[in-house]
Short mmCIF file of C-alpha atoms in Angstrom, two decimals:
data_model
loop_
_atom_site.label_atom_id
_atom_site.label_comp_id
_atom_site.label_asym_id
_atom_site.label_seq_id
_atom_site.Cartn_x
_atom_site.Cartn_y
_atom_site.Cartn_z
CA MET A 265 16.33 29.15 18.84
CA LEU A 266 18.99 31.75 17.82
CA LEU A 267 22.06 30.48 16.71
CA ARG A 268 25.48 32.23 17.34
CA VAL A 269 27.16 32.38 14.09
CA THR A 270 30.41 33.46 13.54
CA ARG A 271 32.84 33.83 10.38
CA GLN A 272 34.90 31.32 11.74
CA HIS A 273 32.01 28.86 11.80
CA MET A 274 31.31 29.73 8.42
CA ARG A 275 34.88 28.66 7.19
CA LYS A 276 34.53 25.53 8.97
CA ILE A 277 31.09 24.71 7.41
CA ILE A 278 32.93 25.65 3.98
CA SER A 279 35.67 23.53 4.17
CA LYS A 280 34.65 20.73 6.51
CA SER A 281 32.01 19.34 8.59
CA SER A 282 31.24 21.63 11.35
CA LEU A 283 28.20 20.48 13.19
CA GLY A 284 27.15 22.48 16.12
CA ALA A 285 25.80 20.85 19.01
CA PHE A 286 22.31 21.10 19.26
CA LEU A 287 21.68 22.52 22.90
CA GLY A 288 18.39 21.50 24.88
CA GLY A 289 15.97 24.00 24.40
CA ALA A 290 14.35 24.92 21.12
CA PHE A 291 16.06 28.38 20.81
CA VAL A 292 19.68 27.77 21.65
CA ALA A 293 22.81 26.50 19.85
CA SER A 294 26.24 27.63 19.59
CA GLN A 295 26.67 27.14 15.92
CA PHE A 296 24.89 26.12 12.44
CA THR A 297 23.47 22.66 13.33
CA SER A 298 23.40 20.03 10.84
CA VAL A 299 20.17 18.31 10.46
CA ALA A 300 21.32 14.89 9.52
CA SER A 301 23.42 14.94 12.84
CA ALA A 302 20.40 14.17 14.59
CA GLU A 303 18.56 11.66 12.34
CA GLY A 304 21.15 10.16 10.01
CA GLU A 305 21.42 10.73 6.14
CA LYS A 306 19.50 7.52 5.24
CA HIS A 307 17.22 8.66 2.10
CA HIS A 308 18.81 12.26 2.48
CA ALA A 309 20.46 13.24 -0.95
CA LEU A 310 22.14 16.12 0.51
CA SER A 311 25.14 15.98 3.19
CA PRO A 312 26.41 18.54 5.59
CA ALA A 313 29.67 16.80 5.79
CA GLU A 314 30.76 17.14 2.12
CA TRP A 315 29.82 18.63 -1.44
CA ARG A 316 27.72 16.82 -3.56
CA SER A 317 26.69 17.82 -7.21
CA PHE A 318 23.37 17.84 -8.45
CA ARG A 319 22.18 18.18 -11.72
CA VAL A 320 19.49 20.53 -13.20
CA LEU A 321 16.31 19.14 -14.40
CA SER A 322 14.84 22.43 -15.41
CA ASN A 323 15.26 26.20 -15.19
CA GLU A 324 12.15 28.19 -15.38
CA LYS A 325 11.91 32.20 -15.44
CA LEU A 326 9.80 33.70 -12.77
CA THR A 327 10.16 37.66 -13.01
CA HIS A 328 12.73 39.55 -15.10
CA ASN A 329 15.67 38.63 -12.92
CA THR A 330 14.57 35.50 -10.75
CA HIS A 331 14.63 31.84 -11.95
CA LEU A 332 13.23 28.75 -10.50
CA VAL A 333 16.16 26.14 -10.81
CA ARG A 334 15.16 22.46 -9.98
CA PHE A 335 18.04 20.13 -9.06
CA GLU A 336 17.57 16.36 -9.73
CA PHE A 337 18.45 13.95 -6.75
CA PRO A 338 19.93 10.58 -7.42
CA SER A 339 17.02 8.70 -6.24
CA GLU A 340 13.20 9.68 -6.84
CA ASN A 341 12.57 8.46 -3.25
CA ASP A 342 15.57 10.94 -1.94
CA THR A 343 14.53 13.54 0.19
CA SER A 344 16.69 16.79 0.81
CA GLY A 345 16.64 16.08 4.89
CA MET A 346 15.77 20.19 5.39
CA LYS A 347 14.04 20.98 8.37
CA VAL A 348 12.91 24.48 9.38
CA ALA A 349 14.63 26.76 9.37
CA SER A 350 17.66 25.64 7.55
CA PHE A 351 19.47 26.23 4.38
CA ILE A 352 22.08 24.80 1.89
CA MET A 353 25.24 26.22 0.75
CA ALA A 354 25.85 26.13 -3.06
CA LYS A 355 29.46 26.25 -4.62
CA ALA A 356 30.68 26.94 -8.25
CA SER A 357 33.70 27.76 -10.23
CA VAL A 358 33.13 30.91 -11.79
CA ASN A 359 35.93 32.73 -13.86
CA GLY A 360 38.24 30.35 -12.14
CA LYS A 361 37.42 31.02 -8.64
CA ASN A 362 35.29 28.97 -6.10
CA VAL A 363 32.08 30.85 -5.07
CA ILE A 364 30.04 29.89 -2.36
CA LYS A 365 26.89 31.38 -1.16
CA PRO A 366 23.64 30.11 1.37
CA TYR A 367 20.17 29.58 -0.13
CA THR A 368 16.95 28.29 1.10
CA PRO A 369 15.23 25.93 -0.98
CA THR A 370 11.46 26.74 -1.84
CA SER A 371 10.52 22.94 -2.29
CA ALA A 372 8.94 21.03 0.99
CA PRO A 373 11.35 18.95 2.95
CA THR A 374 9.21 15.81 2.46
CA GLN A 375 9.42 16.47 -1.62
CA THR A 376 11.13 13.55 -3.05
CA GLY A 377 13.49 13.27 -6.04
CA PHE A 378 14.53 17.29 -6.51
CA LEU A 379 14.83 20.19 -4.79
CA ASP A 380 14.08 23.90 -5.83
CA LEU A 381 16.00 26.98 -5.54
CA VAL A 382 14.61 30.47 -6.28
CA VAL A 383 17.58 32.57 -7.20
CA LYS A 384 17.53 36.15 -8.05
CA GLY A 385 20.45 36.81 -10.51
CA TYR A 386 22.21 40.15 -9.62
CA PRO A 387 24.30 41.24 -12.29
CA ASP A 388 27.21 41.70 -9.60
CA GLY A 389 26.36 38.58 -8.02
CA ALA A 390 28.93 35.79 -9.42
CA LEU A 391 27.02 32.83 -8.03
CA SER A 392 23.62 34.08 -8.34
CA LYS A 393 24.26 35.00 -12.00
CA HIS A 394 25.52 31.55 -12.77
CA ILE A 395 22.70 29.77 -11.56
CA VAL A 396 20.30 31.22 -13.18
CA GLU A 397 21.97 30.75 -16.51
CA LEU A 398 22.55 26.99 -15.75
CA GLN A 399 20.86 24.80 -18.29
CA PRO A 400 19.28 21.12 -17.97
CA GLY A 401 22.06 18.66 -17.48
CA GLU A 402 24.52 21.13 -16.16
CA ALA A 403 25.36 20.76 -12.21
CA LEU A 404 25.81 22.62 -8.85
CA ASP A 405 27.76 21.63 -5.74
CA MET A 406 25.77 21.81 -2.67
CA LYS A 407 26.33 21.09 1.02
CA GLY A 408 23.84 21.03 3.87
CA PRO A 409 21.28 21.28 5.35
CA LEU A 410 22.58 23.54 7.93
CA LEU A 411 19.71 24.66 10.84
CA LYS A 412 19.47 28.17 11.80
CA PHE A 413 16.70 27.57 14.25
CA ALA A 414 14.51 24.68 14.88
CA TYR A 415 10.93 25.71 14.65
CA GLN A 416 8.41 23.75 17.19
CA PRO A 417 4.69 23.88 16.43
CA ASN A 418 2.60 26.28 18.61
CA SER A 419 5.50 27.76 20.24
CA ARG A 420 4.59 31.03 19.16
CA LYS A 421 0.98 32.34 18.74
CA HIS A 422 1.80 34.83 16.12
CA ILE A 423 4.65 34.90 13.55
CA GLY A 424 5.45 38.33 11.66
CA LEU A 425 7.55 37.91 8.44
CA VAL A 426 9.15 40.88 6.56
CA ALA A 427 10.64 40.01 3.66
CA GLY A 428 12.20 42.12 1.01
CA GLY A 429 13.00 40.81 -2.52
CA SER A 430 14.61 37.58 -2.62
CA GLY A 431 14.35 37.22 1.43
CA ILE A 432 11.14 35.68 0.63
CA THR A 433 12.71 32.32 0.51
CA PRO A 434 13.41 31.38 4.39
CA MET A 435 10.07 33.30 5.13
CA LEU A 436 8.31 30.79 2.76
CA GLN A 437 9.80 27.87 4.45
CA VAL A 438 8.76 29.28 7.77
CA ALA A 439 5.58 29.97 6.42
CA LEU A 440 4.71 26.71 4.69
CA GLU A 441 5.89 24.45 7.69
CA ILE A 442 3.38 26.26 9.98
CA LEU A 443 0.42 26.28 7.54
CA ARG A 444 0.99 23.06 6.28
CA ASN A 445 0.62 21.51 9.79
CA PRO A 446 -2.95 21.01 10.69
CA ASP A 447 -2.04 20.88 14.58
CA ASP A 448 0.06 23.83 14.34
CA HIS A 449 -2.67 26.94 14.95
CA THR A 450 -0.05 29.81 14.80
CA GLN A 451 -1.15 32.90 12.77
CA VAL A 452 1.38 34.16 10.21
CA THR A 453 1.67 37.66 8.78
CA LEU A 454 4.03 38.28 5.87
CA ILE A 455 4.96 41.95 4.57
CA PHE A 456 6.86 41.46 1.15
CA ALA A 457 8.49 44.62 0.18
CA ASN A 458 9.46 44.83 -3.52
CA ASN A 459 10.43 47.62 -6.22
CA THR A 460 7.70 47.02 -8.93
CA GLU A 461 5.10 44.46 -9.71
CA ASP A 462 7.71 42.68 -11.61
CA ASP A 463 9.83 42.11 -8.73
CA ILE A 464 7.15 40.08 -7.06
CA ILE A 465 8.88 36.67 -6.52
CA LEU A 466 6.21 33.70 -6.63
CA ARG A 467 3.34 36.44 -6.31
CA ASP A 468 0.81 33.84 -7.68
CA GLU A 469 1.86 31.52 -5.39
CA LEU A 470 1.48 33.59 -2.67
CA ALA A 471 -2.14 34.69 -3.39
CA ALA A 472 -2.87 31.03 -3.73
CA TYR A 473 -1.43 29.87 -0.34
CA GLU A 474 -3.55 32.98 1.38
CA SER A 475 -6.66 31.42 -0.06
CA MET A 476 -5.72 28.32 1.27
CA TYR A 477 -4.56 28.93 4.44
CA PRO A 478 -7.02 31.13 6.74
CA GLY A 479 -3.59 31.35 9.05
CA LEU A 480 -1.72 33.44 6.64
CA LYS A 481 -1.85 36.95 5.75
CA VAL A 482 -0.08 38.68 2.93
CA ILE A 483 0.92 42.37 2.78
CA HIS A 484 2.29 43.25 -0.73
CA ILE A 485 4.23 46.98 -0.37
CA LEU A 486 6.32 48.55 -3.59
CA SER A 487 8.43 51.25 -3.37
CA ASN A 488 8.19 52.07 -7.25
CA PRO A 489 4.73 50.74 -8.45
CA SER A 490 2.84 51.56 -11.63
CA GLU A 491 0.11 53.95 -11.87
CA SER A 492 -2.26 50.92 -11.80
CA TRP A 493 -0.90 49.48 -8.81
CA THR A 494 -3.78 49.53 -5.91
CA GLY A 495 -1.49 48.15 -3.02
CA LEU A 496 0.40 49.77 -0.42
CA LYS A 497 3.17 52.37 -1.70
CA GLY A 498 6.47 53.09 -0.31
CA PHE A 499 8.88 51.18 2.23
CA VAL A 500 8.25 49.22 5.31
CA ASN A 501 7.71 51.73 7.99
CA LYS A 502 6.83 51.90 11.56
CA GLU A 503 3.07 52.06 11.10
CA LEU A 504 3.03 49.41 8.64
CA LEU A 505 4.66 47.14 11.09
CA GLU A 506 2.70 48.32 14.30
CA LYS A 507 -0.67 47.48 12.30
CA HIS A 508 0.33 44.22 10.92
CA MET A 509 3.20 42.45 13.02
CA PRO A 510 2.47 40.56 16.16
CA ALA A 511 2.74 43.12 19.15
CA PRO A 512 5.84 42.61 21.45
CA ALA A 513 4.98 39.55 23.54
CA THR A 514 6.95 36.38 24.62
CA ASP A 515 4.80 34.42 22.50
CA SER A 516 5.25 36.34 19.36
CA LEU A 517 8.36 36.19 16.70
CA VAL A 518 9.16 38.60 14.02
CA CYS A 519 11.58 37.27 11.26
CA VAL A 520 13.23 39.74 8.95
CA CYS A 521 15.27 38.94 5.71
CA GLY A 522 16.02 41.64 2.73
CA PRO A 523 18.77 43.91 1.59
CA PRO A 524 21.01 45.58 3.68
CA GLY A 525 19.02 48.68 3.74
CA MET A 526 15.65 47.37 4.55
CA MET A 527 17.29 45.20 7.36
CA ALA A 528 19.19 48.12 8.94
CA ALA A 529 15.86 50.05 9.00
CA VAL A 530 13.77 47.25 10.23
CA SER A 531 15.70 45.09 13.04
CA GLY A 532 19.66 46.52 12.28
CA GLY A 533 21.51 44.18 10.35
CA LYS A 534 23.29 40.77 11.77
CA ALA A 535 26.92 41.24 13.13
CA LYS A 536 30.22 40.82 11.36
CA ASP A 537 30.54 37.46 12.63
CA PHE A 538 27.30 36.50 11.24
CA SER A 539 25.39 36.58 14.58
CA GLN A 540 22.17 38.10 15.27
CA GLY A 541 24.03 41.47 16.49
CA GLN A 542 22.04 44.13 18.52
CA LEU A 543 18.42 44.48 17.86
CA GLU A 544 18.19 47.98 16.20
CA GLY A 545 15.85 50.03 13.90
CA MET A 546 11.85 50.36 13.88
CA LEU A 547 11.21 47.13 15.69
CA LYS A 548 13.62 48.20 18.96
CA GLU A 549 11.50 51.60 18.61
CA LEU A 550 8.15 49.79 18.92
CA ASN A 551 9.52 47.81 22.17
CA TYR A 552 10.57 44.45 20.55
CA THR A 553 13.17 42.50 22.67
CA SER A 554 15.74 40.21 20.73
CA ASP A 555 13.93 37.14 22.05
CA MET A 556 11.16 38.46 19.75
CA VAL A 557 13.04 38.96 16.76
CA PHE A 558 15.03 36.74 14.33
CA LYS A 559 17.12 38.18 11.45
CA PHE A 560 17.87 35.85 8.43
#
């Protein structure tokens, strides 16, 4: 399901509840869809209809600029209500102004009692910098979950994921939804691009998942590695995509999430109204079509 997201829709999400109708097929919707709209909010700590405040339980530094921040739910039995693939909106007052940004939790949708956000603290990112500096007991406002597309088990034979930097978080959500379901036989291949070894978010966790799940393959590529790096070097290129991503087919899907430069080169960026926009870049050159690619 490829959702058509506009700037107007985003404004509605930020202000009041704006829940898109979830239309019949698994890959069609007119705007962000509320997960809770279909199944109610019972036992869900989050709400797509209102901002709710959650206190920090812990703040763990993962890399030189990335933190895992854990937020406590009101009840230890609460779950987030997240589905795949969905996200939350986070809001905080920074220098007297409300700043809002979407994030994808890395904790499992079934996790009770808390929610984890992996956040890269950009020097010029007002909200991300604020979040990574939060201390236990301090709070952050959240609204959601909001659905990007509804994944259906075995709907694709092979799903390729191309992530750059903090773009790993929605990819991990999709991958784990597949891998943790023993009845889902979808193959998952992740290309994860970073600058240096120190920039690889959740590196140990990815290695553990790859060992644990035969259906997962992870390929790291670094643009500025140390001399001791034995993996791939450079940027995501056409040869890498052709070798590791599923071949263009109706039962294949390639998801892309990363910084603007990577998005432009691989798939083309999203449109100004937050919709998918035209498929461009290397994936278009490799004969993929828009229904075979999803841009986060």
